[in-house]
Every structure is written in C-alpha cells, then in structure tokens.
Amino acid sequence: MTEFSFSCTGVRADPYAAGPTLVFRLRITASEGVRVHALALRCQIRVEPARRGYDNAEAEALSDLFGERSRWGSSLNPVQFAQASVMVPGFTGEIETDLVVPCTYDTDVAASRYFRSLKDGEVPLLMLFSGTAFTGPGGFHVEPVPWDKEIAHRMPVKTWQDMVDQHFPGCGWIRLPRDAMDALLAYRSRRALPSWEATVETLLEAAGERTP
C-alpha cells in the first residue's frame, strides 16, 4: 500500500468565483519512489469548535447552536462544514493542488452561523481524506486512500469575512417560506415602504425592539 500524507499550506477566498468560494492549498506526499498516475481525492471538512476560546459576545451569538456557555462541556460538538472532491494529476514524491470548496451565507446552515458569530482569530477545522489512487511503475494499480488520513487546519476568520464581503458587502440574507414572504410583501405594499430594510425596521419598531 502506498503511504500518503497530507498538509494544508493555506486557504484563500476565490475573488473570481460566481458565489462564495474558499480554495484550500493541499500538499500531498506519496511513498518514496512510487509513481502516482492520478488520485481521485475526497475531503470532508468539519469545524471543531472546542479547539478555540470565545469572548462573551461570541458566546452569546453561538447560544442558538450550542446553548449557554455552562452547557458547552457536552454541547460543543463538531459541525459539518463541507465535502469536496478534486482529481489530482500524476506525480512522484510530492505535489500541491487546490481544493475548491463552494460556501453559503445561508444562516440556516450551522457552519455559516458559526462563522458569522466569530469576530476574529481562527476557525479550527479538521480535514478528513479518502479516495482512490492509481499507482504503479507501469500500468495501473488501484488502491484506496486510507480513511484514517486527517489533518487539523486553523483558518483565519478574516478569510471567511473577506469571502462573504466580496459577494454580500455589508449585507446578509435569510430564507423564508413562500407564505411568510407573501405576507411581508403585502405588508410592505400596504405601507408603501421603499425597501426590505425599511420593512424590517418598521416591524422591529412596532415590536419595541428598535427605537424609531
């Protein structure tokens, strides 16, 4: 069996992607002298929230996900972030490749809510690898990438913030059922409100959550 090892040398936001996208730079090393003709690589990425600290503002923002801080000993569990695949070209020894991960700013998604709650510092990620390798000096020998291949990576929070700002500068969005959206549209039309921002602010003022 070929021995593979992985490391992540960095992550960046893709400035040219149509939607929010992160690009992880992977370094892959194979057993010495082994010719890898191709590598069909899969990667599962999880957030490991217990591996960093949080200030009071972040803890309050995370209460919807993990409950009160007093419960975090049992509730601060890993959060699924993404699954991505990449076809790595042939190499001998070592190669670097990009793993492209499309993202979402949908606050109904737990990972997005987690990222949005952080002000600075780093996001503790765990990257778990699997896949199929095609190796051999001549012809093809097919072998799996062992399931125990995983690495920890700490992504700067600013990388996520920069990615979101590229596509939603100064904004956010929420998903609503159609009937709720129709009711909001009717409310806006009856009051001749100029924008959705004005509609929400009017509702907050009526509920006493914001001073006019």
XYZ file of N, CA, C and O in Angstrom:
848
model
N 0.842 -1.202 0.000
C 0.000 0.000 0.000
C 0.872 1.245 0.000
O 1.838 1.341 0.766
N 0.529 2.191 -0.849
C 1.239 3.467 -0.868
C 0.859 4.278 0.363
O -0.311 4.358 0.732
N 1.859 4.866 0.992
C 1.615 5.692 2.158
C 1.463 7.146 1.704
O 2.369 7.721 1.093
N 0.299 7.736 1.992
C 0.047 9.132 1.648
C 0.028 9.979 2.919
O -0.441 9.534 3.974
N 0.540 11.190 2.792
C 0.411 12.172 3.875
C -0.072 13.487 3.274
O 0.195 13.790 2.098
N -0.793 14.260 4.100
C -1.428 15.482 3.621
C -1.112 16.640 4.568
O -0.944 16.441 5.772
N -1.046 17.824 3.998
C -0.973 19.044 4.796
C -1.679 20.153 4.035
O -1.811 20.091 2.801
N -2.171 21.138 4.772
C -2.817 22.307 4.160
C -1.917 23.504 4.402
O -1.654 23.881 5.556
N -1.426 24.092 3.324
C -0.462 25.183 3.446
C -1.133 26.555 3.489
O -0.466 27.558 3.724
N -2.443 26.617 3.260
C -3.137 27.895 3.318
C -4.518 27.808 2.714
O -4.886 26.803 2.091
N -5.289 28.854 2.907
C -6.639 28.934 2.347
C -6.905 30.383 1.973
O -6.474 31.307 2.663
N -7.601 30.570 0.867
C -7.898 31.921 0.394
C -9.302 31.951 -0.174
O -9.870 30.909 -0.545
N -9.874 33.144 -0.249
C -11.145 33.338 -0.933
C -10.868 33.492 -2.424
O -9.917 34.173 -2.818
N -11.695 32.858 -3.250
C -11.545 32.970 -4.701
C -12.234 34.247 -5.169
O -13.464 34.341 -5.128
N -11.476 35.250 -5.620
C -12.090 36.525 -6.000
C -12.864 36.475 -7.308
O -13.600 37.410 -7.625
N -12.715 35.400 -8.090
C -13.351 35.329 -9.409
C -14.517 34.347 -9.457
O -15.141 34.183 -10.511
N -14.828 33.703 -8.349
C -15.915 32.730 -8.331
C -17.269 33.435 -8.405
O -17.425 34.574 -7.946
N -18.265 32.734 -8.981
C -19.604 33.311 -9.101
C -20.293 33.441 -7.747
O -21.145 34.308 -7.558
N -19.942 32.574 -6.804
C -20.508 32.615 -5.459
C -19.396 32.464 -4.443
O -18.224 32.249 -4.792
N -19.702 32.582 -3.160
C -18.666 32.464 -2.126
C -17.919 31.132 -2.237
O -18.527 30.068 -2.231
N -16.615 31.212 -2.350
C -15.800 30.012 -2.562
C -14.470 30.152 -1.841
O -13.803 31.178 -1.949
N -14.097 29.106 -1.107
C -12.783 29.026 -0.486
C -11.914 28.053 -1.278
O -12.397 27.049 -1.811
N -10.620 28.347 -1.326
C -9.663 27.486 -2.009
C -8.586 27.077 -1.001
O -7.830 27.922 -0.514
N -8.552 25.787 -0.680
C -7.549 25.248 0.226
C -6.371 24.721 -0.599
O -6.563 23.963 -1.552
N -5.172 25.118 -0.200
C -3.976 24.635 -0.889
C -3.451 23.407 -0.158
O -3.064 23.480 1.018
N -3.465 22.257 -0.851
C -3.057 20.993 -0.245
C -1.688 20.570 -0.756
O -1.377 20.723 -1.948
N -0.898 20.021 0.160
C 0.361 19.377 -0.225
C 0.211 17.880 0.054
O -0.114 17.479 1.171
N 0.435 17.076 -0.979
C 0.245 15.628 -0.885
C 1.588 14.948 -1.129
O 2.273 15.240 -2.111
N 1.943 14.041 -0.247
C 3.203 13.306 -0.363
C 2.900 11.811 -0.425
O 2.098 11.298 0.364
N 3.539 11.118 -1.365
C 3.391 9.663 -1.505
C 4.683 8.977 -1.103
O 5.739 9.612 -0.981
N 4.611 7.674 -0.899
C 5.798 6.893 -0.537
C 6.927 7.149 -1.539
O 6.691 7.329 -2.745
N 8.146 7.145 -1.051
C 9.298 7.450 -1.890
C 9.385 6.484 -3.066
O 9.293 5.263 -2.910
N 9.542 7.067 -4.250
C 9.737 6.279 -5.449
C 8.481 5.739 -6.095
O 8.546 5.127 -7.159
N 7.319 5.951 -5.486
C 6.066 5.438 -6.030
C 5.511 6.415 -7.066
O 5.391 7.617 -6.789
N 5.187 5.907 -8.232
C 4.574 6.725 -9.275
C 3.066 6.715 -9.087
O 2.425 5.665 -9.118
N 2.494 7.901 -8.857
C 1.043 8.050 -8.753
C 0.541 8.610 -10.084
O 0.877 9.730 -10.458
N -0.232 7.811 -10.811
C -0.722 8.247 -12.125
C -1.854 9.263 -11.970
O -1.962 10.199 -12.767
N -2.701 9.083 -10.971
C -3.802 10.019 -10.690
C -4.336 9.687 -9.304
O -4.169 8.571 -8.799
N -4.977 10.673 -8.711
C -5.533 10.494 -7.367
C -6.903 11.161 -7.320
O -7.014 12.384 -7.479
N -7.945 10.340 -7.170
C -9.302 10.864 -7.014
C -9.527 11.072 -5.510
O -9.782 10.115 -4.773
N -9.409 12.308 -5.080
C -9.379 12.620 -3.654
C -10.696 13.228 -3.192
O -11.253 14.109 -3.853
N -11.182 12.747 -2.058
C -12.357 13.317 -1.413
C -11.947 13.874 -0.055
O -11.071 13.309 0.616
N -12.600 14.957 0.337
C -12.267 15.589 1.610
C -13.546 16.032 2.315
O -14.379 16.728 1.730
N -13.688 15.610 3.550
C -14.762 16.088 4.415
C -14.151 17.091 5.384
O -13.102 16.817 5.993
N -14.787 18.248 5.524
C -14.259 19.302 6.393
C -15.249 19.562 7.516
O -16.437 19.790 7.267
N -14.751 19.503 8.753
C -15.583 19.747 9.918
C -14.990 20.884 10.741
O -13.773 21.072 10.796
N -15.878 21.639 11.392
C -15.460 22.639 12.368
C -15.353 21.947 13.724
O -16.248 21.201 14.122
N -14.246 22.209 14.430
C -14.031 21.650 15.766
C -14.106 22.787 16.792
O -13.072 23.323 17.219
N -15.314 23.212 17.184
C -15.478 24.433 17.986
C -14.822 24.372 19.356
O -14.507 25.420 19.932
N -14.590 23.187 19.895
C -13.993 23.079 21.231
C -12.507 23.428 21.222
O -11.901 23.560 22.296
N -11.930 23.624 20.045
C -10.489 23.858 19.953
C -10.111 25.342 19.957
O -8.976 25.685 19.630
N -11.037 26.222 20.327
C -10.697 27.641 20.462
C -11.551 28.250 21.557
O -12.530 27.652 22.020
N -11.156 29.452 21.988
C -11.913 30.161 23.008
C -12.826 31.203 22.386
O -12.685 31.567 21.202
N -13.777 31.722 23.193
C -14.769 32.672 22.702
C -14.992 33.754 23.751
O -15.082 33.463 24.955
N -15.092 35.013 23.283
C -15.426 36.071 24.223
C -16.931 36.068 24.469
O -17.678 35.262 23.888
N -17.392 36.976 25.339
C -18.804 36.961 25.742
C -19.741 37.243 24.575
O -20.811 36.640 24.466
N -19.353 38.166 23.681
C -20.200 38.492 22.531
C -20.318 37.294 21.601
O -21.403 36.986 21.090
N -19.211 36.598 21.372
C -19.247 35.414 20.511
C -20.069 34.301 21.164
O -20.839 33.610 20.497
N -19.909 34.140 22.480
C -20.664 33.106 23.190
C -22.165 33.356 23.094
O -22.952 32.421 22.911
N -22.571 34.612 23.194
C -23.998 34.944 23.075
C -24.503 34.638 21.670
O -25.600 34.096 21.493
N -23.693 34.984 20.662
C -24.094 34.728 19.277
C -24.160 33.235 18.975
O -24.926 32.802 18.106
N -23.386 32.428 19.696
C -23.349 30.988 19.457
C -24.369 30.216 20.293
O -24.458 28.988 20.178
N -25.123 30.919 21.116
C -26.052 30.231 22.022
C -27.126 29.449 21.260
O -27.593 28.410 21.741
N -27.529 29.921 20.075
C -28.513 29.180 19.288
C -27.971 27.825 18.830
O -28.738 26.869 18.654
N -26.656 27.741 18.638
C -26.049 26.492 18.180
C -25.702 25.554 19.330
O -25.945 24.351 19.251
N -25.123 26.117 20.400
C -24.550 25.278 21.447
C -25.182 25.481 22.828
O -24.789 24.805 23.783
N -26.149 26.393 22.948
C -26.748 26.657 24.239
C -25.886 27.591 25.082
O -24.923 28.199 24.599
N -26.233 27.733 26.344
C -25.476 28.597 27.248
C -24.071 28.037 27.477
O -23.833 26.834 27.371
N -23.145 28.929 27.810
C -21.752 28.518 27.993
C -21.616 27.396 29.035
O -20.739 26.540 28.932
N -22.494 27.404 30.040
C -22.428 26.388 31.093
C -22.660 24.973 30.552
O -22.291 23.993 31.200
N -23.266 24.862 29.386
C -23.560 23.547 28.790
C -22.507 23.111 27.783
O -22.587 22.014 27.223
N -21.525 23.942 27.514
C -20.605 23.677 26.427
C -19.756 22.423 26.643
O -19.210 21.872 25.684
N -19.632 21.976 27.859
C -18.869 20.755 28.090
C -19.427 19.558 27.342
O -18.698 18.639 26.969
N -20.738 19.561 27.108
C -21.378 18.449 26.393
C -21.964 18.851 25.042
O -22.251 17.986 24.209
N -22.141 20.158 24.806
C -22.839 20.586 23.581
C -21.913 21.129 22.499
O -22.344 21.322 21.356
N -20.653 21.389 22.821
C -19.738 21.993 21.850
C -19.183 20.910 20.918
O -18.003 20.579 20.938
N -20.069 20.368 20.104
C -19.737 19.241 19.235
C -19.300 19.706 17.844
O -19.613 20.828 17.430
N -18.599 18.848 17.099
C -18.179 19.218 15.747
C -19.367 19.572 14.850
O -20.465 19.048 15.006
N -19.112 20.481 13.908
C -20.128 20.952 12.966
C -19.656 20.626 11.548
O -18.529 20.961 11.162
N -20.508 19.971 10.779
C -20.176 19.655 9.394
C -20.102 20.942 8.572
O -21.018 21.765 8.598
N -18.996 21.116 7.842
C -18.812 22.318 7.033
C -18.994 22.023 5.547
O -19.829 22.631 4.883
N -18.239 21.086 5.005
C -18.292 20.874 3.552
C -17.747 19.504 3.189
O -17.018 18.875 3.973
N -18.098 19.056 1.988
C -17.480 17.899 1.353
C -17.090 18.317 -0.057
O -17.892 18.929 -0.773
N -15.875 18.008 -0.435
C -15.379 18.434 -1.740
C -14.488 17.345 -2.322
O -13.960 16.491 -1.602
N -14.332 17.377 -3.644
C -13.504 16.399 -4.348
C -12.572 17.115 -5.308
O -12.860 18.223 -5.778
N -11.461 16.470 -5.591
C -10.524 17.013 -6.575
C -9.802 15.846 -7.249
O -9.488 14.840 -6.601
N -9.579 15.954 -8.550
C -8.791 14.957 -9.276
C -7.358 15.481 -9.365
O -7.095 16.498 -10.028
N -6.456 14.817 -8.671
C -5.057 15.247 -8.610
C -4.300 14.586 -9.759
O -4.387 13.361 -9.945
N -3.552 15.353 -10.557
C -2.809 14.753 -11.681
C -1.642 13.901 -11.179
O -1.303 13.887 -9.991
N -1.009 13.210 -12.116
C 0.076 12.312 -11.779
C 1.266 13.022 -11.153
O 1.575 14.169 -11.488
N 1.958 12.305 -10.255
C 3.146 12.863 -9.612
C 3.967 11.731 -9.007
O 3.492 10.615 -8.806
N 5.197 12.068 -8.700
C 6.075 11.184 -7.940
C 6.658 11.983 -6.791
O 7.196 13.074 -7.009
N 6.510 11.477 -5.602
C 7.052 12.173 -4.440
C 6.059 13.107 -3.797
O 5.405 12.763 -2.816
N 5.907 14.312 -4.377
C 5.075 15.335 -3.728
C 4.438 16.242 -4.776
O 5.014 16.469 -5.840
N 3.248 16.740 -4.447
C 2.552 17.663 -5.345
C 1.683 18.593 -4.513
O 1.286 18.248 -3.387
N 1.418 19.777 -5.046
C 0.467 20.698 -4.431
C -0.707 20.902 -5.376
O -0.531 20.958 -6.599
N -1.889 21.005 -4.807
C -3.100 21.170 -5.606
C -4.115 21.996 -4.832
O -4.020 22.113 -3.598
N -5.076 22.563 -5.540
C -6.131 23.369 -4.916
C -7.385 22.524 -4.705
O -7.813 21.791 -5.603
N -7.953 22.645 -3.527
C -9.251 22.032 -3.219
C -10.270 23.163 -3.147
O -10.209 24.010 -2.247
N -11.193 23.187 -4.097
C -12.171 24.273 -4.206
C -13.427 23.889 -3.414
O -14.007 22.818 -3.645
N -13.839 24.778 -2.513
C -14.976 24.496 -1.631
C -16.016 25.609 -1.770
O -15.833 26.705 -1.252
N -17.115 25.355 -2.501
C -18.210 26.340 -2.553
C -18.840 26.486 -1.169
O -19.002 25.509 -0.434
N -19.202 27.710 -0.808
C -19.751 28.007 0.516
C -21.105 28.688 0.387
O -21.508 29.105 -0.704
N -21.765 28.836 1.504
C -23.050 29.524 1.537
C -23.077 30.499 2.697
O -22.408 30.270 3.713
N -23.853 31.584 2.545
C -24.052 32.541 3.626
C -25.428 32.344 4.252
O -25.902 33.186 4.993
N -26.062 31.236 3.943
C -27.385 30.924 4.470
C -27.272 30.685 5.976
O -26.617 29.742 6.421
N -27.922 31.523 6.782
C -27.812 31.405 8.234
C -28.616 30.241 8.788
O -28.578 29.991 9.993
N -29.362 29.515 7.931
C -29.994 28.273 8.368
C -28.981 27.128 8.431
O -29.264 26.078 9.002
N -27.811 27.319 7.821
C -26.759 26.315 7.827
C -25.878 26.541 9.051
O -25.368 27.640 9.273
N -25.687 25.489 9.842
C -24.991 25.629 11.125
C -23.581 26.197 10.963
O -23.160 27.074 11.733
N -22.825 25.713 9.982
C -21.454 26.191 9.810
C -21.427 27.681 9.484
O -20.573 28.421 10.001
N -22.354 28.154 8.651
C -22.399 29.576 8.310
C -22.737 30.422 9.531
O -22.166 31.501 9.736
N -23.650 29.949 10.356
C -23.984 30.666 11.588
C -22.788 30.715 12.522
O -22.543 31.727 13.194
N -22.041 29.625 12.572
C -20.843 29.597 13.418
C -19.830 30.635 12.942
O -19.328 31.444 13.732
N -19.508 30.617 11.645
C -18.530 31.563 11.106
C -18.963 33.010 11.340
O -18.147 33.864 11.692
N -20.243 33.272 11.145
C -20.746 34.639 11.287
C -20.671 35.128 12.730
O -20.607 36.325 12.982
N -20.647 34.224 13.695
C -20.609 34.598 15.104
C -19.213 34.998 15.577
O -19.074 35.584 16.644
N -18.186 34.667 14.798
C -16.815 34.932 15.213
C -16.364 36.312 14.755
O -16.637 36.726 13.626
N -15.646 37.003 15.610
C -15.172 38.360 15.298
C -13.758 38.350 14.738
O -13.423 39.122 13.855
N -12.890 37.514 15.293
C -11.501 37.442 14.831
C -10.910 36.113 15.272
O -11.619 35.226 15.738
N -9.590 35.988 15.115
C -8.934 34.737 15.485
C -8.965 33.728 14.352
O -8.899 34.088 13.171
N -9.087 32.455 14.698
C -9.019 31.382 13.721
C -10.174 30.394 13.905
O -10.711 30.257 14.997
N -10.510 29.733 12.807
C -11.530 28.679 12.830
C -10.809 27.337 12.868
O -10.041 27.016 11.947
N -11.025 26.515 13.901
C -10.371 25.207 13.961
C -11.091 24.193 13.073
O -12.239 23.840 13.325
N -10.417 23.754 12.022
C -11.004 22.815 11.071
C -10.306 21.464 11.165
O -9.124 21.384 11.500
N -11.058 20.418 10.851
C -10.495 19.080 10.699
C -10.828 18.606 9.291
O -11.999 18.599 8.892
N -9.794 18.229 8.536
C -9.960 17.785 7.161
C -9.696 16.284 7.102
O -8.610 15.813 7.465
N -10.707 15.523 6.683
C -10.636 14.060 6.639
C -10.616 13.606 5.182
O -11.525 13.956 4.408
N -9.615 12.816 4.827
C -9.399 12.455 3.430
C -9.751 10.996 3.155
O -9.615 10.124 4.018
N -10.189 10.740 1.936
C -10.401 9.397 1.419
C -10.293 9.499 -0.098
O -10.069 10.574 -0.647
N -10.440 8.373 -0.784
C -10.380 8.431 -2.234
C -9.733 7.199 -2.828
O -9.555 6.181 -2.162
N -9.349 7.319 -4.092
C -8.769 6.199 -4.836
C -7.513 6.669 -5.552
O -7.525 7.717 -6.221
N -6.452 5.897 -5.395
C -5.183 6.221 -6.050
C -4.885 5.201 -7.139
O -5.142 3.994 -6.971
N -4.355 5.689 -8.251
C -3.943 4.835 -9.363
C -2.419 4.921 -9.436
O -1.867 5.966 -9.786
N -1.747 3.838 -9.059
C -0.300 3.865 -8.901
C 0.357 2.745 -9.707
O -0.318 1.931 -10.335
N 1.696 2.713 -9.663
C 2.442 1.635 -10.293
C 3.439 2.150 -11.315
O 3.184 3.149 -11.991
N 4.569 1.473 -11.473
C 5.587 1.908 -12.436
C 5.155 1.720 -13.881
O 5.594 2.446 -14.769
N 4.282 0.741 -14.112
C 3.748 0.502 -15.452
C 2.350 -0.046 -15.327
O 2.090 -0.907 -14.491
N 1.430 0.422 -16.137
C 0.037 0.027 -15.954
C -0.526 0.697 -14.704
O 0.034 1.652 -14.174
N -1.646 0.172 -14.210
C -2.327 0.789 -13.089
C -2.548 -0.210 -11.966
O -2.984 -1.341 -12.198
N -2.251 0.236 -10.790
C -2.613 -0.497 -9.582
C -3.569 0.403 -8.796
O -3.233 1.545 -8.484
N -4.770 -0.096 -8.507
C -5.793 0.709 -7.845
C -5.781 0.413 -6.352
O -5.830 -0.755 -5.941
N -5.698 1.480 -5.538
C -5.697 1.305 -4.091
C -6.412 2.476 -3.423
O -6.457 3.587 -3.969
N -6.995 2.229 -2.262
C -7.735 3.308 -1.595
C -6.808 4.219 -0.797
O -5.715 3.817 -0.376
N -7.259 5.441 -0.601
C -6.634 6.328 0.380
C -7.228 5.965 1.736
O -8.450 6.004 1.897
N -6.415 5.557 2.706
C -6.965 5.102 3.987
C -7.845 6.150 4.658
O -7.584 7.356 4.584
N -8.886 5.666 5.341
C -9.842 6.558 5.988
C -9.263 7.289 7.194
O -9.870 8.240 7.689
N -8.120 6.842 7.692
C -7.571 7.486 8.888
C -6.717 8.704 8.570
O -6.103 9.296 9.464
N -6.670 9.108 7.304
C -5.875 10.267 6.928
C -6.653 11.547 7.230
O -7.681 11.843 6.606
N -6.173 12.319 8.196
C -6.831 13.566 8.565
C -5.790 14.556 9.072
O -4.728 14.175 9.576
N -6.101 15.845 8.924
C -5.206 16.898 9.404
C -6.040 18.014 10.011
O -7.201 18.230 9.643
N -5.465 18.715 10.966
C -6.092 19.906 11.542
C -5.549 21.133 10.822
O -4.373 21.188 10.452
N -6.418 22.104 10.604
C -6.000 23.363 9.985
C -6.764 24.497 10.653
O -7.961 24.377 10.922
N -6.071 25.594 10.913
C -6.697 26.757 11.544
C -6.831 27.862 10.498
O -5.841 28.465 10.083
N -8.058 28.079 10.055
C -8.341 29.076 9.022
C -8.602 30.431 9.663
O -9.440 30.537 10.579
N -7.937 31.490 9.230
C -8.234 32.814 9.783
C -9.702 33.197 9.563
O -10.241 33.007 8.472
N -10.329 33.722 10.602
C -11.713 34.184 10.473
C -11.813 35.237 9.378
O -12.801 35.313 8.645
N -10.791 36.067 9.248
C -10.804 37.136 8.247
C -10.931 36.585 6.831
O -11.493 37.247 5.951
N -10.420 35.382 6.589
C -10.551 34.778 5.259
C -12.016 34.560 4.920
O -12.467 34.859 3.801
N -12.781 34.047 5.886
C -14.220 33.868 5.680
C -14.910 35.221 5.505
O -15.742 35.397 4.602
N -14.567 36.185 6.348
C -15.193 37.504 6.278
C -14.914 38.176 4.938
O -15.815 38.772 4.337
N -13.679 38.075 4.458
C -13.334 38.670 3.156
C -14.115 38.009 2.029
O -14.572 38.682 1.097
N -14.271 36.686 2.107
C -15.025 35.971 1.073
C -16.473 36.438 1.036
O -17.035 36.713 -0.046
N -17.102 36.549 2.201
C -18.501 36.988 2.265
C -18.634 38.416 1.764
O -19.562 38.754 1.018
N -17.698 39.285 2.159
C -17.774 40.689 1.747
C -17.619 40.869 0.245
O -18.104 41.847 -0.325
N -16.936 39.939 -0.426
C -16.812 40.014 -1.879
C -18.166 39.875 -2.562
O -18.410 40.473 -3.611
N -19.062 39.076 -1.961
C -20.341 38.763 -2.607
C -21.530 39.432 -1.932
O -22.534 39.710 -2.588
N -21.434 39.694 -0.633
C -22.520 40.340 0.112
C -21.954 41.488 0.951
O -21.985 41.430 2.179
N -21.400 42.519 0.304
C -20.747 43.586 1.074
C -21.726 44.302 2.008
O -22.706 44.887 1.565
N -21.440 44.207 3.299
C -22.260 44.898 4.291
C -23.670 44.358 4.420
O -24.534 45.025 4.985
N -23.924 43.159 3.908
C -25.296 42.646 3.887
C -25.343 41.210 4.410
O -24.324 40.549 4.585
N -26.554 40.740 4.629
C -26.829 39.351 4.940
C -28.180 39.010 4.332
O -28.846 39.874 3.761
N -28.584 37.752 4.442
C -29.900 37.396 3.913
C -30.436 36.198 4.691
O -29.697 35.457 5.314
N -31.742 36.078 4.665
C -32.408 34.957 5.316
C -33.382 34.325 4.323
O -33.867 34.981 3.405
N -33.647 33.042 4.531
C -34.584 32.324 3.682
C -35.903 32.194 4.425
O -35.940 31.814 5.599
N -37.010 32.518 3.724
C -38.335 32.481 4.332
C -39.267 31.591 3.523
O -39.132 31.507 2.293
N -40.239 30.946 4.183
C -41.264 30.216 3.436
C -42.049 31.170 2.536
O -42.145 32.380 2.818
N -42.633 30.650 1.472
C -43.312 31.499 0.493
C -44.471 32.275 1.105
O -44.674 33.444 0.785
N -45.239 31.618 2.010
C -46.375 32.334 2.583
C -45.917 33.485 3.473
O -46.550 34.556 3.487
N -44.808 33.300 4.202
C -44.278 34.394 5.014
C -43.761 35.525 4.119
O -43.938 36.712 4.428
N -43.116 35.161 3.006
C -42.625 36.169 2.071
C -43.783 36.946 1.450
O -43.724 38.182 1.308
N -44.869 36.255 1.099
C -46.040 36.929 0.534
C -46.660 37.893 1.545
O -47.083 38.999 1.186
N -46.705 37.476 2.821
C -47.267 38.339 3.855
C -46.404 39.579 4.053
O -46.929 40.698 4.227
N -45.079 39.414 4.015
C -44.187 40.571 4.142
C -44.335 41.520 2.962
O -44.328 42.750 3.123
N -44.461 40.952 1.759
C -44.625 41.787 0.569
C -45.925 42.579 0.643
O -45.966 43.775 0.310
N -47.000 41.938 1.114
C -48.275 42.641 1.269
C -48.163 43.749 2.316
O -48.688 44.851 2.131
N -47.462 43.469 3.416
C -47.257 44.464 4.469
C -46.482 45.664 3.920
O -46.848 46.822 4.169
N -45.448 45.388 3.147
C -44.645 46.465 2.559
C -45.470 47.298 1.589
O -45.390 48.541 1.587
N -46.289 46.632 0.765
C -47.091 47.347 -0.222
C -48.148 48.224 0.435
O -48.371 49.380 0.024
N -48.817 47.702 1.485
C -49.864 48.482 2.154
C -49.316 49.767 2.763
O -50.005 50.789 2.792
N -48.078 49.714 3.221
C -47.486 50.879 3.887
C -46.572 51.680 2.973
O -45.925 52.627 3.422
N -46.484 51.276 1.712
C -45.664 51.974 0.712
C -44.232 52.156 1.202
O -43.629 53.225 1.054
N -43.684 51.115 1.791
C -42.315 51.170 2.299
C -41.332 51.032 1.144
O -41.540 50.208 0.241
N -40.246 51.797 1.143
C -39.381 51.859 -0.041
C -38.439 50.665 -0.215
O -37.886 50.473 -1.303
N -38.203 49.873 0.841
C -37.221 48.792 0.737
C -37.529 47.704 1.766
O -38.334 47.904 2.688
N -36.852 46.548 1.603
C -36.997 45.491 2.599
C -36.382 45.902 3.924
O -36.852 45.506 4.992
N -35.316 46.690 3.863
C -34.709 47.177 5.107
C -35.709 48.020 5.894
O -35.876 47.847 7.110
N -36.414 48.915 5.189
C -37.417 49.743 5.858
C -38.560 48.893 6.403
O -39.110 49.175 7.474
N -38.906 47.826 5.683
C -39.979 46.930 6.133
C -39.614 46.256 7.442
O -40.395 46.231 8.403
N -38.419 45.706 7.514
C -37.976 45.024 8.733
C -37.819 46.007 9.883
O -38.206 45.712 11.027
N -37.273 47.196 9.614
C -37.113 48.196 10.670
C -38.464 48.624 11.224
O -38.624 48.816 12.439
N -39.476 48.760 10.360
C -40.816 49.124 10.820
C -41.396 48.047 11.726
O -42.005 48.333 12.758
N -41.197 46.786 11.352
C -41.672 45.682 12.179
C -40.947 45.640 13.525
O -41.563 45.391 14.568
N -39.644 45.899 13.531
C -38.885 45.919 14.781
C -39.339 47.054 15.689
O -39.461 46.888 16.910
N -39.605 48.207 15.088
C -40.088 49.331 15.886
C -41.455 49.023 16.490
O -41.727 49.330 17.658
N -42.319 48.400 15.691
C -43.662 48.045 16.200
C -43.587 47.037 17.339
O -44.409 47.036 18.252
N -42.539 46.183 17.313
C -42.369 45.184 18.362
C -41.597 45.722 19.558
O -41.394 45.016 20.531
N -41.175 46.985 19.473
C -40.430 47.583 20.573
C -38.982 47.138 20.643
O -38.310 47.331 21.666
N -38.460 46.563 19.550
C -37.079 46.082 19.537
C -36.110 47.136 19.026
O -34.903 46.960 19.103
N -36.648 48.229 18.497
C -35.770 49.288 17.988
C -36.464 50.626 18.183
O -37.673 50.751 17.953
N -35.684 51.643 18.576
C -36.230 52.979 18.769
C -36.395 53.671 17.419
O -35.455 53.631 16.589
N -37.583 54.264 17.114
C -37.776 54.925 15.826
C -36.738 56.020 15.594
O -36.284 56.655 16.526
